[in-house]
Amino acid sequence: MTLPKIKKTNTGNKSKAAARILRALLCFAFWIGIWYIAAAALGKAVILPMPHDVAKRLITLAGTKDFVLTCLRSLGSVFAGIFFGMAFGGVLAVLSHFIPVVKTLASPMLSVVKATPVASFIILLLFLVNKTAVPPIATSLIVMPIVYSNVTKGFSSVPREKSEVARIYRFDAVKKWKYCYLPCIMPYFAAACRSAVGMAWKAGIAAEVICSPKGTIGSALYNAKIYLESEDMFAWTAAVIILSIVIEKLIVNLILGRFEKEERA
């Protein structure tokens, strides 16, 4: 006897998505309410402006050409740092797996990079390179150890059975990489991207605040602080948060989401 097939619907998924959105909106409304109460209690807009004043200022700034160019400069700087950090960390992890001496030499350097405060790197880089090059270099130094560590774990997770099959059937290097290593490495690489992207963006903006390269978000934040323009400072901070979310979605979901969906299938 053949049982009738039950047609699957997306009702459950839609309900869960709606519930998540509702929770996010309620949480957002709660903290905006706290902000209103704190601003009203303090009564000093120069220190803590009202949320609606910040929103108006952000909309005004967003309508200007300088705002768009400033965001693009900072995005380009951070994206460059993320790209080079991921590339260098990934290549170093591959070399460390196949050439043990590379791992021996790289481990102390990566430990130092992870333990050193970002501000120390930024100040040191100011003595060595032009200030416009500091944000992408600082960003790449944040990303590189995270990617290296996760890709190394991915290599360690390759099942021995897969390696044996590749050896018995004499897979060439490309086929062995595609069928043995890549499926095990990519989930770890995806996790590294999730961890690194937000940290990289914050490190890049922090470097811009310290270095103040002209026409960047960090420079705008620094100037707002100097001239006590609180609404501008909060508006630029809101822009940083929004752009951080956008960057994470672009890098993680668009680039790595497809592979993760195939793995789950």
Tab-separated table of C-alpha atoms in Angstrom:
chain	number	residue	atom	x	y	z
A	1	MET	CA	0.000	0.000	0.000
A	2	THR	CA	1.418	3.362	-1.060
A	3	LEU	CA	0.885	6.212	1.327
A	4	PRO	CA	-0.267	9.486	-0.214
A	5	LYS	CA	2.415	12.140	-0.422
A	6	ILE	CA	1.909	15.087	1.849
A	7	LYS	CA	2.427	18.344	0.031
A	8	LYS	CA	4.855	20.554	1.873
A	9	THR	CA	4.001	24.207	2.350
A	10	ASN	CA	6.042	27.202	3.316
A	11	THR	CA	3.471	28.354	5.887
A	12	GLY	CA	5.623	27.300	8.841
A	13	ASN	CA	8.718	29.008	7.465
A	14	LYS	CA	6.778	32.189	6.718
A	15	SER	CA	5.333	32.235	10.233
A	16	LYS	CA	8.796	31.814	11.767
A	17	ALA	CA	10.190	34.590	9.560
A	18	ALA	CA	7.314	36.900	10.527
A	19	ALA	CA	7.874	36.106	14.215
A	20	ARG	CA	11.594	36.899	13.896
A	21	ILE	CA	10.851	40.215	12.188
A	22	LEU	CA	8.261	41.110	14.836
A	23	ARG	CA	10.705	40.308	17.649
A	24	ALA	CA	13.386	42.421	15.977
A	25	LEU	CA	11.000	45.368	15.574
A	26	LEU	CA	9.827	45.130	19.181
A	27	CYS	CA	13.425	44.960	20.413
A	28	PHE	CA	14.334	47.962	18.246
A	29	ALA	CA	11.320	49.924	19.555
A	30	PHE	CA	12.261	49.060	23.153
A	31	TRP	CA	15.788	50.441	22.852
A	32	ILE	CA	14.627	53.530	20.961
A	33	GLY	CA	12.222	54.114	23.853
A	34	ILE	CA	15.104	53.796	26.335
A	35	TRP	CA	17.057	56.286	24.218
A	36	TYR	CA	14.146	58.779	24.332
A	37	ILE	CA	13.846	58.438	28.109
A	38	ALA	CA	17.610	58.870	28.642
A	39	ALA	CA	17.788	61.896	26.307
A	40	ALA	CA	14.776	63.536	27.976
A	41	ALA	CA	16.162	62.887	31.465
A	42	LEU	CA	19.595	64.282	30.553
A	43	GLY	CA	18.157	67.293	28.736
A	44	LYS	CA	21.418	68.072	26.927
A	45	ALA	CA	21.205	67.535	23.173
A	46	VAL	CA	24.909	68.268	22.784
A	47	ILE	CA	25.637	65.061	24.730
A	48	LEU	CA	22.669	62.835	23.857
A	49	PRO	CA	20.340	64.077	21.101
A	50	MET	CA	16.819	62.775	20.548
A	51	PRO	CA	16.450	59.788	18.183
A	52	HIS	CA	14.189	61.695	15.769
A	53	ASP	CA	16.784	64.494	15.482
A	54	VAL	CA	19.468	61.932	14.657
A	55	ALA	CA	17.168	60.288	12.094
A	56	LYS	CA	16.497	63.663	10.427
A	57	ARG	CA	20.209	64.417	10.304
A	58	LEU	CA	20.982	60.992	8.837
A	59	ILE	CA	18.362	61.498	6.110
A	60	THR	CA	19.798	64.955	5.350
A	61	LEU	CA	23.343	63.590	5.138
A	62	ALA	CA	22.267	60.602	3.040
A	63	GLY	CA	20.851	62.962	0.425
A	64	THR	CA	24.224	64.603	-0.219
A	65	LYS	CA	26.897	63.577	-2.702
A	66	ASP	CA	29.647	63.851	-0.074
A	67	PHE	CA	27.898	61.286	2.144
A	68	VAL	CA	27.783	58.713	-0.656
A	69	LEU	CA	31.417	59.315	-1.634
A	70	THR	CA	32.533	59.122	2.000
A	71	CYS	CA	30.753	55.792	2.516
A	72	LEU	CA	32.182	54.410	-0.732
A	73	ARG	CA	35.742	55.357	0.266
A	74	SER	CA	35.412	53.634	3.626
A	75	LEU	CA	33.702	50.605	2.083
A	76	GLY	CA	36.446	50.300	-0.525
A	77	SER	CA	39.127	50.489	2.146
A	78	VAL	CA	37.468	47.852	4.340
A	79	PHE	CA	36.658	45.547	1.415
A	80	ALA	CA	40.301	45.708	0.311
A	81	GLY	CA	41.431	44.756	3.813
A	82	ILE	CA	38.912	41.909	4.040
A	83	PHE	CA	39.925	40.556	0.626
A	84	PHE	CA	43.663	40.581	1.316
A	85	GLY	CA	43.182	39.248	4.855
A	86	MET	CA	41.076	36.334	3.603
A	87	ALA	CA	43.431	35.627	0.711
A	88	PHE	CA	46.589	35.708	2.810
A	89	GLY	CA	45.029	33.758	5.695
A	90	GLY	CA	43.641	31.109	3.342
A	91	VAL	CA	46.872	30.680	1.374
A	92	LEU	CA	48.908	30.513	4.581
A	93	ALA	CA	46.576	27.818	5.957
A	94	VAL	CA	46.927	25.744	2.770
A	95	LEU	CA	50.716	26.043	2.851
A	96	SER	CA	50.773	25.178	6.566
A	97	HIS	CA	48.787	21.993	5.910
A	98	PHE	CA	51.050	20.705	3.143
A	99	ILE	CA	54.365	22.162	4.391
A	100	PRO	CA	54.736	21.659	8.187
A	101	VAL	CA	57.652	24.090	8.485
A	102	VAL	CA	55.366	26.916	7.320
A	103	LYS	CA	52.991	26.158	10.198
A	104	THR	CA	55.896	26.168	12.651
A	105	LEU	CA	57.066	29.569	11.411
A	106	ALA	CA	53.596	31.124	11.056
A	107	SER	CA	52.139	30.150	14.443
A	108	PRO	CA	54.181	32.615	16.596
A	109	MET	CA	53.492	35.472	14.183
A	110	LEU	CA	49.742	34.797	14.182
A	111	SER	CA	49.691	34.525	17.976
A	112	VAL	CA	51.298	37.965	18.210
A	113	VAL	CA	48.806	39.421	15.713
A	114	LYS	CA	45.832	38.016	17.660
A	115	ALA	CA	47.160	39.221	21.030
A	116	THR	CA	48.113	42.762	19.960
A	117	PRO	CA	45.437	45.474	20.413
A	118	VAL	CA	44.142	47.003	17.177
A	119	ALA	CA	45.063	50.507	18.361
A	120	SER	CA	48.715	49.439	18.753
A	121	PHE	CA	48.818	48.194	15.162
A	122	ILE	CA	47.217	51.398	13.909
A	123	ILE	CA	49.701	53.649	15.719
A	124	LEU	CA	52.646	51.508	14.589
A	125	LEU	CA	51.442	51.547	10.976
A	126	LEU	CA	51.233	55.355	11.070
A	127	PHE	CA	55.031	55.400	11.394
A	128	LEU	CA	55.530	52.967	8.518
A	129	VAL	CA	53.001	53.778	5.783
A	130	ASN	CA	50.833	56.599	4.489
A	131	LYS	CA	47.734	57.169	6.630
A	132	THR	CA	45.409	56.232	3.755
A	133	ALA	CA	46.940	52.729	3.736
A	134	VAL	CA	46.508	52.156	7.480
A	135	PRO	CA	42.768	51.178	7.541
A	136	PRO	CA	42.994	48.381	4.921
A	137	ILE	CA	46.195	46.987	6.456
A	138	ALA	CA	44.704	47.052	9.968
A	139	THR	CA	41.562	45.368	8.639
A	140	SER	CA	43.537	42.608	6.926
A	141	LEU	CA	45.490	41.950	10.134
A	142	ILE	CA	42.196	41.365	11.964
A	143	VAL	CA	40.808	39.037	9.281
A	144	MET	CA	43.917	36.972	8.527
A	145	PRO	CA	44.277	35.013	11.836
A	146	ILE	CA	40.555	34.187	11.946
A	147	VAL	CA	40.559	32.791	8.408
A	148	TYR	CA	43.832	30.936	8.980
A	149	SER	CA	42.566	29.279	12.164
A	150	ASN	CA	39.249	28.180	10.661
A	151	VAL	CA	40.679	26.901	7.384
A	152	THR	CA	43.264	24.912	9.363
A	153	LYS	CA	40.415	23.328	11.344
A	154	GLY	CA	38.700	22.543	8.047
A	155	PHE	CA	41.747	20.614	6.850
A	156	SER	CA	41.826	18.704	10.138
A	157	SER	CA	38.174	17.700	9.716
A	158	VAL	CA	38.727	15.871	6.404
A	159	PRO	CA	37.682	12.218	7.003
A	160	ARG	CA	40.427	9.638	6.595
A	161	GLU	CA	38.111	7.617	4.324
A	162	LYS	CA	38.037	10.417	1.763
A	163	SER	CA	41.808	10.663	1.745
A	164	GLU	CA	42.055	6.887	1.267
A	165	VAL	CA	39.612	6.949	-1.657
A	166	ALA	CA	41.588	9.777	-3.272
A	167	ARG	CA	44.813	7.797	-2.846
A	168	ILE	CA	43.391	4.502	-4.146
A	169	TYR	CA	41.800	6.072	-7.233
A	170	ARG	CA	44.799	8.339	-7.761
A	171	PHE	CA	42.915	11.627	-7.841
A	172	ASP	CA	44.903	14.471	-9.328
A	173	ALA	CA	45.472	17.615	-7.249
A	174	VAL	CA	42.438	19.469	-8.632
A	175	LYS	CA	40.035	16.550	-8.127
A	176	LYS	CA	41.378	15.857	-4.641
A	177	TRP	CA	40.935	19.512	-3.689
A	178	LYS	CA	37.379	19.617	-5.081
A	179	TYR	CA	36.042	16.369	-3.581
A	180	CYS	CA	38.113	15.936	-0.418
A	181	TYR	CA	39.200	19.289	0.947
A	182	LEU	CA	36.774	21.940	-0.302
A	183	PRO	CA	33.540	20.448	1.172
A	184	CYS	CA	35.207	20.213	4.590
A	185	ILE	CA	36.889	23.621	4.478
A	186	MET	CA	34.009	25.787	3.231
A	187	PRO	CA	31.770	25.543	6.345
A	188	TYR	CA	34.724	26.655	8.464
A	189	PHE	CA	35.535	29.411	5.968
A	190	ALA	CA	31.897	30.585	6.121
A	191	ALA	CA	32.083	30.723	9.917
A	192	ALA	CA	35.336	32.697	9.662
A	193	CYS	CA	33.665	35.215	7.364
A	194	ARG	CA	30.790	35.708	9.784
A	195	SER	CA	33.199	36.340	12.654
A	196	ALA	CA	35.676	38.443	10.706
A	197	VAL	CA	33.447	40.780	8.696
A	198	GLY	CA	31.956	42.683	11.641
A	199	MET	CA	35.298	42.873	13.431
A	200	ALA	CA	37.036	44.020	10.250
A	201	TRP	CA	34.525	46.815	9.668
A	202	LYS	CA	34.915	48.095	13.243
A	203	ALA	CA	38.715	47.903	12.998
A	204	GLY	CA	38.683	49.786	9.691
A	205	ILE	CA	36.516	52.598	11.073
A	206	ALA	CA	38.630	52.769	14.256
A	207	ALA	CA	41.744	53.128	12.094
A	208	GLU	CA	40.068	55.934	10.144
A	209	VAL	CA	39.148	57.759	13.367
A	210	ILE	CA	42.765	57.612	14.590
A	211	CYS	CA	44.371	58.402	11.218
A	212	SER	CA	41.618	60.711	9.894
A	213	PRO	CA	42.275	60.212	6.173
A	214	LYS	CA	40.314	62.863	4.285
A	215	GLY	CA	36.818	61.987	3.055
A	216	THR	CA	36.196	58.873	5.175
A	217	ILE	CA	33.594	57.913	7.782
A	218	GLY	CA	36.241	57.860	10.509
A	219	SER	CA	37.291	61.392	9.622
A	220	ALA	CA	33.650	62.542	9.719
A	221	LEU	CA	33.216	60.972	13.176
A	222	TYR	CA	36.393	62.634	14.431
A	223	ASN	CA	35.338	66.055	13.127
A	224	ALA	CA	31.871	65.664	14.675
A	225	LYS	CA	33.514	64.983	18.041
A	226	ILE	CA	35.900	67.949	17.748
A	227	TYR	CA	33.125	70.404	16.866
A	228	LEU	CA	30.608	68.874	19.337
A	229	GLU	CA	28.157	68.013	16.555
A	230	SER	CA	26.399	65.220	18.434
A	231	GLU	CA	23.651	64.696	15.868
A	232	ASP	CA	26.280	64.209	13.150
A	233	MET	CA	28.249	61.809	15.330
A	234	PHE	CA	25.191	59.672	16.084
A	235	ALA	CA	24.053	59.841	12.441
A	236	TRP	CA	27.422	58.621	11.172
A	237	THR	CA	27.426	55.899	13.838
A	238	ALA	CA	24.013	54.763	12.587
A	239	ALA	CA	25.417	54.712	9.047
A	240	VAL	CA	28.324	52.538	10.250
A	241	ILE	CA	25.895	50.047	11.828
A	242	ILE	CA	23.715	49.879	8.705
A	243	LEU	CA	26.714	49.415	6.410
A	244	SER	CA	28.107	46.711	8.705
A	245	ILE	CA	24.885	44.717	8.346
A	246	VAL	CA	24.908	45.202	4.561
A	247	ILE	CA	28.541	44.065	4.267
A	248	GLU	CA	27.892	40.917	6.300
A	249	LYS	CA	24.855	40.013	4.193
A	250	LEU	CA	26.747	40.588	0.942
A	251	ILE	CA	29.840	38.610	1.858
A	252	VAL	CA	28.276	35.772	3.837
A	253	ASN	CA	24.866	35.252	2.236
A	254	LEU	CA	25.550	36.099	-1.400
A	255	ILE	CA	29.027	34.595	-1.713
A	256	LEU	CA	28.862	31.659	0.699
A	257	GLY	CA	25.122	31.040	1.082
A	258	ARG	CA	24.840	29.084	-2.147
A	259	PHE	CA	27.500	26.597	-1.110
A	260	GLU	CA	25.939	26.114	2.332
A	261	LYS	CA	22.521	25.436	0.768
A	262	GLU	CA	24.047	22.763	-1.473
A	263	GLU	CA	25.718	21.176	1.557
A	264	ARG	CA	22.420	21.047	3.483
A	265	ALA	CA	20.667	19.522	0.460
